[in-house]
């Protein structure tokens, strides 16, 4: 067992500073990229290459403060995977836009360039000079701000060439270029690419998948992948349950499912997933194999960064929920999500990174995306340990080379202790 002090240092997973991530495709090796697994030949996966380094199985031990107790909790040491992702949209405007972002970042929030000051903020302060400057660069940005932080704001990020927001507002050319090139947008697309690859791998191994997508939003990545899987006769009985509180996002997801022609394999559930005593989506109604109950895959991309570790007295997610009663924090939410996974199944989630995200201050102080809680991988491993996952669960950490998000995949053991 390792002592808590022997956990990884930030340098262990940082993308080395000498690598310039600002060129098209945002590719740079990290320290974890020591062996190559080659290029995937499956259609739709060509641009993705995962390089991995396997670490000896060790146990991290942590004193936890979960649900009031301070018992020690252990998880296996994770395996790290460098995830190379060639972004489909990033183009020759990136260097220019990055330089402009550095100027805006230097303006800070009302002059204060600290990373911490904006995290508790729930609204975008339009009097902030850097935010006003951004408005001059991107004339239609104010219309996009009205959608933040809801998932409908991500629609233009997943496909900037739509050229218009989901509320019909037509974007100016420069705004479209920014949605193609800012690191946050590239990171949202690369975390989606990790999810796609993991779902495809699971289907390659298991055939049919029963998937639950928590805080699914408009569910673009998961629906696109499910549509691919369902075209394969081996996975043709797969299904996905989409869970979110935001009816507008779910309606958009339902429309997308219809467009993909997979409506009969998709269930939408309007639910608050931050209940303290579990997530009320009954896996038994969706999947039951030889007495084992649970989803093959539960994914919750784009959600953990909104949650502090501990439970909250009240919970606000602008435009979606504003409740004055206790809600799960990241630790309890992860525990509840893990409970939905069948033995042998996979829990996938992400979190924005703090050390390797090159435009973090821009996100926090200029765009002021509300609530965001960026975290180091080390912090997330502590949360995973505190959530009480099985000590023998395998933990994989995927690090897209843009450095914006890490994606975590926890494999529940087939035989639980
Ligand atoms: C940033 S979006 C992520 C959407 C999607 N997973 C993706 O990666 O594209 C976060 C989603 O969490 C949902 N959400 C926030 N609080 C929630 C809650 N308490 N229960 C259910 N969904 C919630 C929001 O409505 C929103 O759709």
PDB file of N, CA and C in Angstrom, residues 201-286:
ATOM      1  N   UNK A 201     -15.609  -0.285 -27.745  1.00  0.00           N
ATOM      2  CA  UNK A 201     -14.828  -1.418 -27.202  1.00  0.00           C
ATOM      3  C   UNK A 201     -15.723  -2.367 -26.404  1.00  0.00           C
ATOM      4  N   UNK A 202     -16.599  -1.778 -25.584  1.00  0.00           N
ATOM      5  CA  UNK A 202     -17.496  -2.621 -24.786  1.00  0.00           C
ATOM      6  C   UNK A 202     -18.379  -3.458 -25.697  1.00  0.00           C
ATOM      7  N   UNK A 203     -18.887  -2.824 -26.741  1.00  0.00           N
ATOM      8  CA  UNK A 203     -19.760  -3.563 -27.671  1.00  0.00           C
ATOM      9  C   UNK A 203     -18.969  -4.629 -28.419  1.00  0.00           C
ATOM     10  N   UNK A 204     -17.711  -4.329 -28.758  1.00  0.00           N
ATOM     11  CA  UNK A 204     -16.878  -5.338 -29.427  1.00  0.00           C
ATOM     12  C   UNK A 204     -16.759  -6.574 -28.541  1.00  0.00           C
ATOM     13  N   UNK A 205     -16.651  -6.351 -27.235  1.00  0.00           N
ATOM     14  CA  UNK A 205     -16.461  -7.469 -26.302  1.00  0.00           C
ATOM     15  C   UNK A 205     -17.772  -8.148 -25.921  1.00  0.00           C
ATOM     16  N   UNK A 206     -18.820  -7.330 -25.732  1.00  0.00           N
ATOM     17  CA  UNK A 206     -20.033  -7.878 -25.126  1.00  0.00           C
ATOM     18  C   UNK A 206     -21.174  -8.066 -26.111  1.00  0.00           C
ATOM     19  N   UNK A 207     -21.070  -7.480 -27.294  1.00  0.00           N
ATOM     20  CA  UNK A 207     -22.206  -7.538 -28.219  1.00  0.00           C
ATOM     21  C   UNK A 207     -23.192  -6.437 -27.886  1.00  0.00           C
ATOM     22  N   UNK A 208     -24.334  -6.824 -27.303  1.00  0.00           N
ATOM     23  CA  UNK A 208     -25.352  -5.819 -26.979  1.00  0.00           C
ATOM     24  C   UNK A 208     -25.006  -5.082 -25.696  1.00  0.00           C
ATOM     25  N   UNK A 209     -25.346  -3.803 -25.672  1.00  0.00           N
ATOM     26  CA  UNK A 209     -25.091  -3.014 -24.467  1.00  0.00           C
ATOM     27  C   UNK A 209     -26.382  -2.381 -23.977  1.00  0.00           C
ATOM     28  N   UNK A 210     -26.571  -2.404 -22.645  1.00  0.00           N
ATOM     29  CA  UNK A 210     -27.599  -1.571 -22.024  1.00  0.00           C
ATOM     30  C   UNK A 210     -26.854  -0.417 -21.377  1.00  0.00           C
ATOM     31  N   UNK A 211     -27.105   0.785 -21.868  1.00  0.00           N
ATOM     32  CA  UNK A 211     -26.346   1.959 -21.438  1.00  0.00           C
ATOM     33  C   UNK A 211     -27.280   2.913 -20.714  1.00  0.00           C
ATOM     34  N   UNK A 212     -26.787   3.520 -19.629  1.00  0.00           N
ATOM     35  CA  UNK A 212     -27.505   4.634 -18.998  1.00  0.00           C
ATOM     36  C   UNK A 212     -26.637   5.870 -19.140  1.00  0.00           C
ATOM     37  N   UNK A 213     -27.232   6.941 -19.631  1.00  0.00           N
ATOM     38  CA  UNK A 213     -26.505   8.196 -19.774  1.00  0.00           C
ATOM     39  C   UNK A 213     -27.115   9.184 -18.789  1.00  0.00           C
ATOM     40  N   UNK A 214     -26.352   9.490 -17.724  1.00  0.00           N
ATOM     41  CA  UNK A 214     -26.852  10.375 -16.668  1.00  0.00           C
ATOM     42  C   UNK A 214     -26.416  11.805 -16.966  1.00  0.00           C
ATOM     43  N   UNK A 215     -27.307  12.758 -16.729  1.00  0.00           N
ATOM     44  CA  UNK A 215     -27.040  14.154 -17.120  1.00  0.00           C
ATOM     45  C   UNK A 215     -26.683  14.171 -18.599  1.00  0.00           C
ATOM     46  N   UNK A 216     -27.523  13.509 -19.361  1.00  0.00           N
ATOM     47  CA  UNK A 216     -27.214  13.249 -20.778  1.00  0.00           C
ATOM     48  C   UNK A 216     -27.255  14.495 -21.631  1.00  0.00           C
ATOM     49  N   UNK A 217     -27.970  15.535 -21.186  1.00  0.00           N
ATOM     50  CA  UNK A 217     -28.145  16.695 -22.051  1.00  0.00           C
ATOM     51  C   UNK A 217     -28.831  16.272 -23.338  1.00  0.00           C
ATOM     52  N   UNK A 218     -28.343  16.792 -24.461  1.00  0.00           N
ATOM     53  CA  UNK A 218     -28.930  16.403 -25.743  1.00  0.00           C
ATOM     54  C   UNK A 218     -28.302  15.109 -26.251  1.00  0.00           C
ATOM     55  N   UNK A 219     -27.349  14.583 -25.506  1.00  0.00           N
ATOM     56  CA  UNK A 219     -26.825  13.211 -25.697  1.00  0.00           C
ATOM     57  C   UNK A 219     -26.198  12.963 -27.062  1.00  0.00           C
ATOM     58  N   UNK A 220     -25.623  14.001 -27.661  1.00  0.00           N
ATOM     59  CA  UNK A 220     -25.062  13.836 -29.011  1.00  0.00           C
ATOM     60  C   UNK A 220     -24.059  12.686 -29.089  1.00  0.00           C
ATOM     61  N   UNK A 221     -23.020  12.647 -28.210  1.00  0.00           N
ATOM     62  CA  UNK A 221     -22.008  11.591 -28.380  1.00  0.00           C
ATOM     63  C   UNK A 221     -22.573  10.191 -28.194  1.00  0.00           C
ATOM     64  N   UNK A 222     -23.414  10.014 -27.167  1.00  0.00           N
ATOM     65  CA  UNK A 222     -23.891   8.658 -26.871  1.00  0.00           C
ATOM     66  C   UNK A 222     -24.866   8.191 -27.948  1.00  0.00           C
ATOM     67  N   UNK A 223     -25.696   9.102 -28.454  1.00  0.00           N
ATOM     68  CA  UNK A 223     -26.664   8.690 -29.478  1.00  0.00           C
ATOM     69  C   UNK A 223     -25.981   8.371 -30.801  1.00  0.00           C
ATOM     70  N   UNK A 224     -24.974   9.174 -31.131  1.00  0.00           N
ATOM     71  CA  UNK A 224     -24.235   8.906 -32.369  1.00  0.00           C
ATOM     72  C   UNK A 224     -23.595   7.515 -32.316  1.00  0.00           C
ATOM     73  N   UNK A 225     -23.013   7.198 -31.159  1.00  0.00           N
ATOM     74  CA  UNK A 225     -22.363   5.894 -31.022  1.00  0.00           C
ATOM     75  C   UNK A 225     -23.384   4.771 -31.007  1.00  0.00           C
ATOM     76  N   UNK A 226     -24.493   4.975 -30.290  1.00  0.00           N
ATOM     77  CA  UNK A 226     -25.512   3.918 -30.245  1.00  0.00           C
ATOM     78  C   UNK A 226     -26.048   3.645 -31.654  1.00  0.00           C
ATOM     79  N   UNK A 227     -26.197   4.712 -32.437  1.00  0.00           N
ATOM     80  CA  UNK A 227     -26.690   4.518 -33.810  1.00  0.00           C
ATOM     81  C   UNK A 227     -25.724   3.630 -34.592  1.00  0.00           C
ATOM     82  N   UNK A 228     -24.419   3.863 -34.393  1.00  0.00           N
ATOM     83  CA  UNK A 228     -23.419   3.015 -35.066  1.00  0.00           C
ATOM     84  C   UNK A 228     -23.531   1.570 -34.590  1.00  0.00           C
ATOM     85  N   UNK A 229     -23.625   1.399 -33.261  1.00  0.00           N
ATOM     86  CA  UNK A 229     -23.682   0.042 -32.705  1.00  0.00           C
ATOM     87  C   UNK A 229     -24.916  -0.701 -33.214  1.00  0.00           C
ATOM     88  N   UNK A 230     -26.021   0.023 -33.266  1.00  0.00           N
ATOM     89  CA  UNK A 230     -27.276  -0.644 -33.620  1.00  0.00           C
ATOM     90  C   UNK A 230     -27.311  -1.073 -35.089  1.00  0.00           C
ATOM     91  N   UNK A 231     -26.418  -0.496 -35.883  1.00  0.00           N
ATOM     92  CA  UNK A 231     -26.336  -0.943 -37.284  1.00  0.00           C
ATOM     93  C   UNK A 231     -25.615  -2.277 -37.402  1.00  0.00           C
ATOM     94  N   UNK A 232     -24.846  -2.618 -36.348  1.00  0.00           N
ATOM     95  CA  UNK A 232     -24.098  -3.880 -36.327  1.00  0.00           C
ATOM     96  C   UNK A 232     -25.012  -4.970 -35.757  1.00  0.00           C
ATOM     97  N   UNK A 233     -25.174  -6.020 -36.495  1.00  0.00           N
ATOM     98  CA  UNK A 233     -26.133  -7.049 -36.094  1.00  0.00           C
ATOM     99  C   UNK A 233     -25.807  -7.628 -34.707  1.00  0.00           C
ATOM    100  N   UNK A 234     -24.507  -7.641 -34.349  1.00  0.00           N
ATOM    101  CA  UNK A 234     -24.109  -8.203 -33.045  1.00  0.00           C
ATOM    102  C   UNK A 234     -24.605  -7.352 -31.878  1.00  0.00           C
ATOM    103  N   UNK A 235     -24.788  -6.050 -32.142  1.00  0.00           N
ATOM    104  CA  UNK A 235     -25.188  -5.145 -31.050  1.00  0.00           C
ATOM    105  C   UNK A 235     -26.600  -4.631 -31.243  1.00  0.00           C
ATOM    106  N   UNK A 236     -27.348  -5.278 -32.131  1.00  0.00           N
ATOM    107  CA  UNK A 236     -28.629  -4.712 -32.568  1.00  0.00           C
ATOM    108  C   UNK A 236     -29.691  -4.643 -31.478  1.00  0.00           C
ATOM    109  N   UNK A 237     -29.477  -5.343 -30.362  1.00  0.00           N
ATOM    110  CA  UNK A 237     -30.451  -5.262 -29.273  1.00  0.00           C
ATOM    111  C   UNK A 237     -30.015  -4.288 -28.188  1.00  0.00           C
ATOM    112  N   UNK A 238     -29.026  -3.485 -28.469  1.00  0.00           N
ATOM    113  CA  UNK A 238     -28.551  -2.513 -27.473  1.00  0.00           C
ATOM    114  C   UNK A 238     -29.631  -1.472 -27.212  1.00  0.00           C
ATOM    115  N   UNK A 239     -29.504  -0.819 -26.056  1.00  0.00           N
ATOM    116  CA  UNK A 239     -30.479   0.221 -25.718  1.00  0.00           C
ATOM    117  C   UNK A 239     -29.799   1.272 -24.850  1.00  0.00           C
ATOM    118  N   UNK A 240     -30.398   2.449 -24.819  1.00  0.00           N
ATOM    119  CA  UNK A 240     -29.842   3.499 -23.961  1.00  0.00           C
ATOM    120  C   UNK A 240     -30.974   4.218 -23.230  1.00  0.00           C
ATOM    121  N   UNK A 241     -30.726   4.456 -21.939  1.00  0.00           N
ATOM    122  CA  UNK A 241     -31.656   5.229 -21.123  1.00  0.00           C
ATOM    123  C   UNK A 241     -31.023   6.590 -20.874  1.00  0.00           C
ATOM    124  N   UNK A 242     -31.700   7.641 -21.313  1.00  0.00           N
ATOM    125  CA  UNK A 242     -31.168   8.998 -21.181  1.00  0.00           C
ATOM    126  C   UNK A 242     -31.850   9.688 -20.011  1.00  0.00           C
ATOM    127  N   UNK A 243     -31.056  10.180 -19.065  1.00  0.00           N
ATOM    128  CA  UNK A 243     -31.625  10.775 -17.856  1.00  0.00           C
ATOM    129  C   UNK A 243     -31.122  12.202 -17.693  1.00  0.00           C
ATOM    130  N   UNK A 244     -32.033  13.126 -17.533  1.00  0.00           N
ATOM    131  CA  UNK A 244     -31.669  14.519 -17.294  1.00  0.00           C
ATOM    132  C   UNK A 244     -32.886  15.216 -16.692  1.00  0.00           C
ATOM    133  N   UNK A 245     -32.628  16.374 -16.089  1.00  0.00           N
ATOM    134  CA  UNK A 245     -33.736  17.147 -15.528  1.00  0.00           C
ATOM    135  C   UNK A 245     -34.265  18.158 -16.528  1.00  0.00           C
ATOM    136  N   UNK A 246     -33.467  18.448 -17.523  1.00  0.00           N
ATOM    137  CA  UNK A 246     -33.790  19.525 -18.449  1.00  0.00           C
ATOM    138  C   UNK A 246     -34.628  18.974 -19.610  1.00  0.00           C
ATOM    139  N   UNK A 247     -35.913  19.304 -19.600  1.00  0.00           N
ATOM    140  CA  UNK A 247     -36.829  18.752 -20.606  1.00  0.00           C
ATOM    141  C   UNK A 247     -36.462  19.194 -22.021  1.00  0.00           C
ATOM    142  N   UNK A 248     -35.938  20.425 -22.137  1.00  0.00           N
ATOM    143  CA  UNK A 248     -35.601  20.921 -23.478  1.00  0.00           C
ATOM    144  C   UNK A 248     -34.436  20.106 -24.065  1.00  0.00           C
ATOM    145  N   UNK A 249     -33.455  19.801 -23.212  1.00  0.00           N
ATOM    146  CA  UNK A 249     -32.328  18.986 -23.687  1.00  0.00           C
ATOM    147  C   UNK A 249     -32.804  17.580 -24.049  1.00  0.00           C
ATOM    148  N   UNK A 250     -33.684  17.038 -23.207  1.00  0.00           N
ATOM    149  CA  UNK A 250     -34.195  15.690 -23.494  1.00  0.00           C
ATOM    150  C   UNK A 250     -35.014  15.671 -24.784  1.00  0.00           C
ATOM    151  N   UNK A 251     -35.751  16.758 -25.020  1.00  0.00           N
ATOM    152  CA  UNK A 251     -36.533  16.836 -26.261  1.00  0.00           C
ATOM    153  C   UNK A 251     -35.572  16.873 -27.457  1.00  0.00           C
ATOM    154  N   UNK A 252     -34.468  17.611 -27.290  1.00  0.00           N
ATOM    155  CA  UNK A 252     -33.482  17.655 -28.368  1.00  0.00           C
ATOM    156  C   UNK A 252     -32.884  16.265 -28.591  1.00  0.00           C
ATOM    157  N   UNK A 253     -32.626  15.565 -27.489  1.00  0.00           N
ATOM    158  CA  UNK A 253     -32.078  14.204 -27.583  1.00  0.00           C
ATOM    159  C   UNK A 253     -33.067  13.281 -28.295  1.00  0.00           C
ATOM    160  N   UNK A 254     -34.344  13.427 -27.957  1.00  0.00           N
ATOM    161  CA  UNK A 254     -35.365  12.575 -28.593  1.00  0.00           C
ATOM    162  C   UNK A 254     -35.396  12.850 -30.099  1.00  0.00           C
ATOM    163  N   UNK A 255     -35.270  14.129 -30.471  1.00  0.00           N
ATOM    164  CA  UNK A 255     -35.246  14.495 -31.894  1.00  0.00           C
ATOM    165  C   UNK A 255     -34.042  13.879 -32.596  1.00  0.00           C
ATOM    166  N   UNK A 256     -32.915  13.870 -31.884  1.00  0.00           N
ATOM    167  CA  UNK A 256     -31.689  13.304 -32.471  1.00  0.00           C
ATOM    168  C   UNK A 256     -31.828  11.790 -32.647  1.00  0.00           C
ATOM    169  N   UNK A 257     -32.426  11.147 -31.623  1.00  0.00           N
ATOM    170  CA  UNK A 257     -32.650   9.693 -31.712  1.00  0.00           C
ATOM    171  C   UNK A 257     -33.523   9.382 -32.927  1.00  0.00           C
ATOM    172  N   UNK A 258     -34.526  10.239 -33.128  1.00  0.00           N
ATOM    173  CA  UNK A 258     -35.430  10.059 -34.261  1.00  0.00           C
ATOM    174  C   UNK A 258     -34.651  10.206 -35.577  1.00  0.00           C
ATOM    175  N   UNK A 259     -33.782  11.229 -35.612  1.00  0.00           N
ATOM    176  CA  UNK A 259     -32.986  11.466 -36.828  1.00  0.00           C
ATOM    177  C   UNK A 259     -32.096  10.258 -37.145  1.00  0.00           C
ATOM    178  N   UNK A 260     -31.568   9.645 -36.076  1.00  0.00           N
ATOM    179  CA  UNK A 260     -30.720   8.461 -36.273  1.00  0.00           C
ATOM    180  C   UNK A 260     -31.554   7.198 -36.531  1.00  0.00           C
ATOM    181  N   UNK A 261     -32.869   7.307 -36.370  1.00  0.00           N
ATOM    182  CA  UNK A 261     -33.741   6.147 -36.588  1.00  0.00           C
ATOM    183  C   UNK A 261     -33.629   5.098 -35.491  1.00  0.00           C
ATOM    184  N   UNK A 262     -33.355   5.528 -34.251  1.00  0.00           N
ATOM    185  CA  UNK A 262     -33.175   4.548 -33.163  1.00  0.00           C
ATOM    186  C   UNK A 262     -34.131   4.807 -31.990  1.00  0.00           C
ATOM    187  N   UNK A 263     -35.208   5.508 -32.265  1.00  0.00           N
ATOM    188  CA  UNK A 263     -36.141   5.884 -31.188  1.00  0.00           C
ATOM    189  C   UNK A 263     -36.587   4.684 -30.355  1.00  0.00           C
ATOM    190  N   UNK A 264     -36.794   3.552 -31.006  1.00  0.00           N
ATOM    191  CA  UNK A 264     -37.300   2.384 -30.268  1.00  0.00           C
ATOM    192  C   UNK A 264     -36.257   1.801 -29.314  1.00  0.00           C
ATOM    193  N   UNK A 265     -35.005   2.204 -29.429  1.00  0.00           N
ATOM    194  CA  UNK A 265     -33.958   1.700 -28.521  1.00  0.00           C
ATOM    195  C   UNK A 265     -33.581   2.726 -27.454  1.00  0.00           C
ATOM    196  N   UNK A 266     -34.327   3.835 -27.419  1.00  0.00           N
ATOM    197  CA  UNK A 266     -33.977   4.942 -26.514  1.00  0.00           C
ATOM    198  C   UNK A 266     -35.134   5.227 -25.565  1.00  0.00           C
ATOM    199  N   UNK A 267     -34.808   5.319 -24.267  1.00  0.00           N
ATOM    200  CA  UNK A 267     -35.800   5.726 -23.269  1.00  0.00           C
ATOM    201  C   UNK A 267     -35.341   7.033 -22.655  1.00  0.00           C
ATOM    202  N   UNK A 268     -36.218   8.010 -22.557  1.00  0.00           N
ATOM    203  CA  UNK A 268     -35.824   9.257 -21.886  1.00  0.00           C
ATOM    204  C   UNK A 268     -36.522   9.349 -20.528  1.00  0.00           C
ATOM    205  N   UNK A 269     -35.767   9.784 -19.540  1.00  0.00           N
ATOM    206  CA  UNK A 269     -36.292   9.873 -18.174  1.00  0.00           C
ATOM    207  C   UNK A 269     -35.965  11.262 -17.623  1.00  0.00           C
ATOM    208  N   UNK A 270     -36.978  11.999 -17.205  1.00  0.00           N
ATOM    209  CA  UNK A 270     -36.758  13.307 -16.591  1.00  0.00           C
ATOM    210  C   UNK A 270     -36.596  13.096 -15.084  1.00  0.00           C
ATOM    211  N   UNK A 271     -35.398  13.275 -14.583  1.00  0.00           N
ATOM    212  CA  UNK A 271     -35.155  12.920 -13.178  1.00  0.00           C
ATOM    213  C   UNK A 271     -34.014  13.737 -12.600  1.00  0.00           C
ATOM    214  N   UNK A 272     -34.146  14.065 -11.312  1.00  0.00           N
ATOM    215  CA  UNK A 272     -33.020  14.662 -10.597  1.00  0.00           C
ATOM    216  C   UNK A 272     -32.106  13.526 -10.148  1.00  0.00           C
ATOM    217  N   UNK A 273     -30.895  13.534 -10.608  1.00  0.00           N
ATOM    218  CA  UNK A 273     -29.983  12.409 -10.326  1.00  0.00           C
ATOM    219  C   UNK A 273     -29.116  12.664  -9.104  1.00  0.00           C
ATOM    220  N   UNK A 274     -29.463  13.696  -8.339  1.00  0.00           N
ATOM    221  CA  UNK A 274     -28.649  14.007  -7.163  1.00  0.00           C
ATOM    222  C   UNK A 274     -29.355  13.662  -5.855  1.00  0.00           C
ATOM    223  N   UNK A 275     -30.287  12.704  -5.915  1.00  0.00           N
ATOM    224  CA  UNK A 275     -30.883  12.235  -4.674  1.00  0.00           C
ATOM    225  C   UNK A 275     -29.811  11.602  -3.789  1.00  0.00           C
ATOM    226  N   UNK A 276     -30.001  11.732  -2.461  1.00  0.00           N
ATOM    227  CA  UNK A 276     -28.960  11.225  -1.552  1.00  0.00           C
ATOM    228  C   UNK A 276     -28.991   9.699  -1.458  1.00  0.00           C
ATOM    229  N   UNK A 277     -30.142   9.108  -1.732  1.00  0.00           N
ATOM    230  CA  UNK A 277     -30.278   7.664  -1.493  1.00  0.00           C
ATOM    231  C   UNK A 277     -30.289   6.827  -2.752  1.00  0.00           C
ATOM    232  N   UNK A 278     -29.720   7.347  -3.803  1.00  0.00           N
ATOM    233  CA  UNK A 278     -29.643   6.546  -5.021  1.00  0.00           C
ATOM    234  C   UNK A 278     -30.281   7.266  -6.191  1.00  0.00           C
ATOM    235  N   UNK A 279     -30.008   6.741  -7.368  1.00  0.00           N
ATOM    236  CA  UNK A 279     -30.557   7.325  -8.590  1.00  0.00           C
ATOM    237  C   UNK A 279     -31.717   6.453  -9.024  1.00  0.00           C
ATOM    238  N   UNK A 280     -32.854   7.091  -9.105  1.00  0.00           N
ATOM    239  CA  UNK A 280     -34.085   6.350  -9.293  1.00  0.00           C
ATOM    240  C   UNK A 280     -34.321   6.023 -10.774  1.00  0.00           C
ATOM    241  N   UNK A 281     -33.437   5.192 -11.327  1.00  0.00           N
ATOM    242  CA  UNK A 281     -33.650   4.671 -12.688  1.00  0.00           C
ATOM    243  C   UNK A 281     -33.475   3.176 -12.545  1.00  0.00           C
ATOM    244  N   UNK A 282     -34.528   2.445 -12.744  1.00  0.00           N
ATOM    245  CA  UNK A 282     -34.487   1.025 -12.416  1.00  0.00           C
ATOM    246  C   UNK A 282     -33.788   0.213 -13.508  1.00  0.00           C
ATOM    247  N   UNK A 283     -32.574  -0.241 -13.254  1.00  0.00           N
ATOM    248  CA  UNK A 283     -31.864  -0.984 -14.294  1.00  0.00           C
ATOM    249  C   UNK A 283     -32.538  -2.305 -14.645  1.00  0.00           C
ATOM    250  N   UNK A 284     -33.307  -2.860 -13.703  1.00  0.00           N
ATOM    251  CA  UNK A 284     -33.887  -4.183 -13.976  1.00  0.00           C
ATOM    252  C   UNK A 284     -34.856  -4.156 -15.145  1.00  0.00           C
ATOM    253  N   UNK A 285     -35.500  -2.978 -15.324  1.00  0.00           N
ATOM    254  CA  UNK A 285     -36.471  -2.920 -16.412  1.00  0.00           C
ATOM    255  C   UNK A 285     -35.773  -2.899 -17.769  1.00  0.00           C
ATOM    256  N   UNK A 286     -34.453  -2.685 -17.763  1.00  0.00           N
ATOM    257  CA  UNK A 286     -33.746  -2.552 -19.030  1.00  0.00           C
ATOM    258  C   UNK A 286     -32.813  -3.717 -19.340  1.00  0.00           C
TER     259      UNK A 286
END
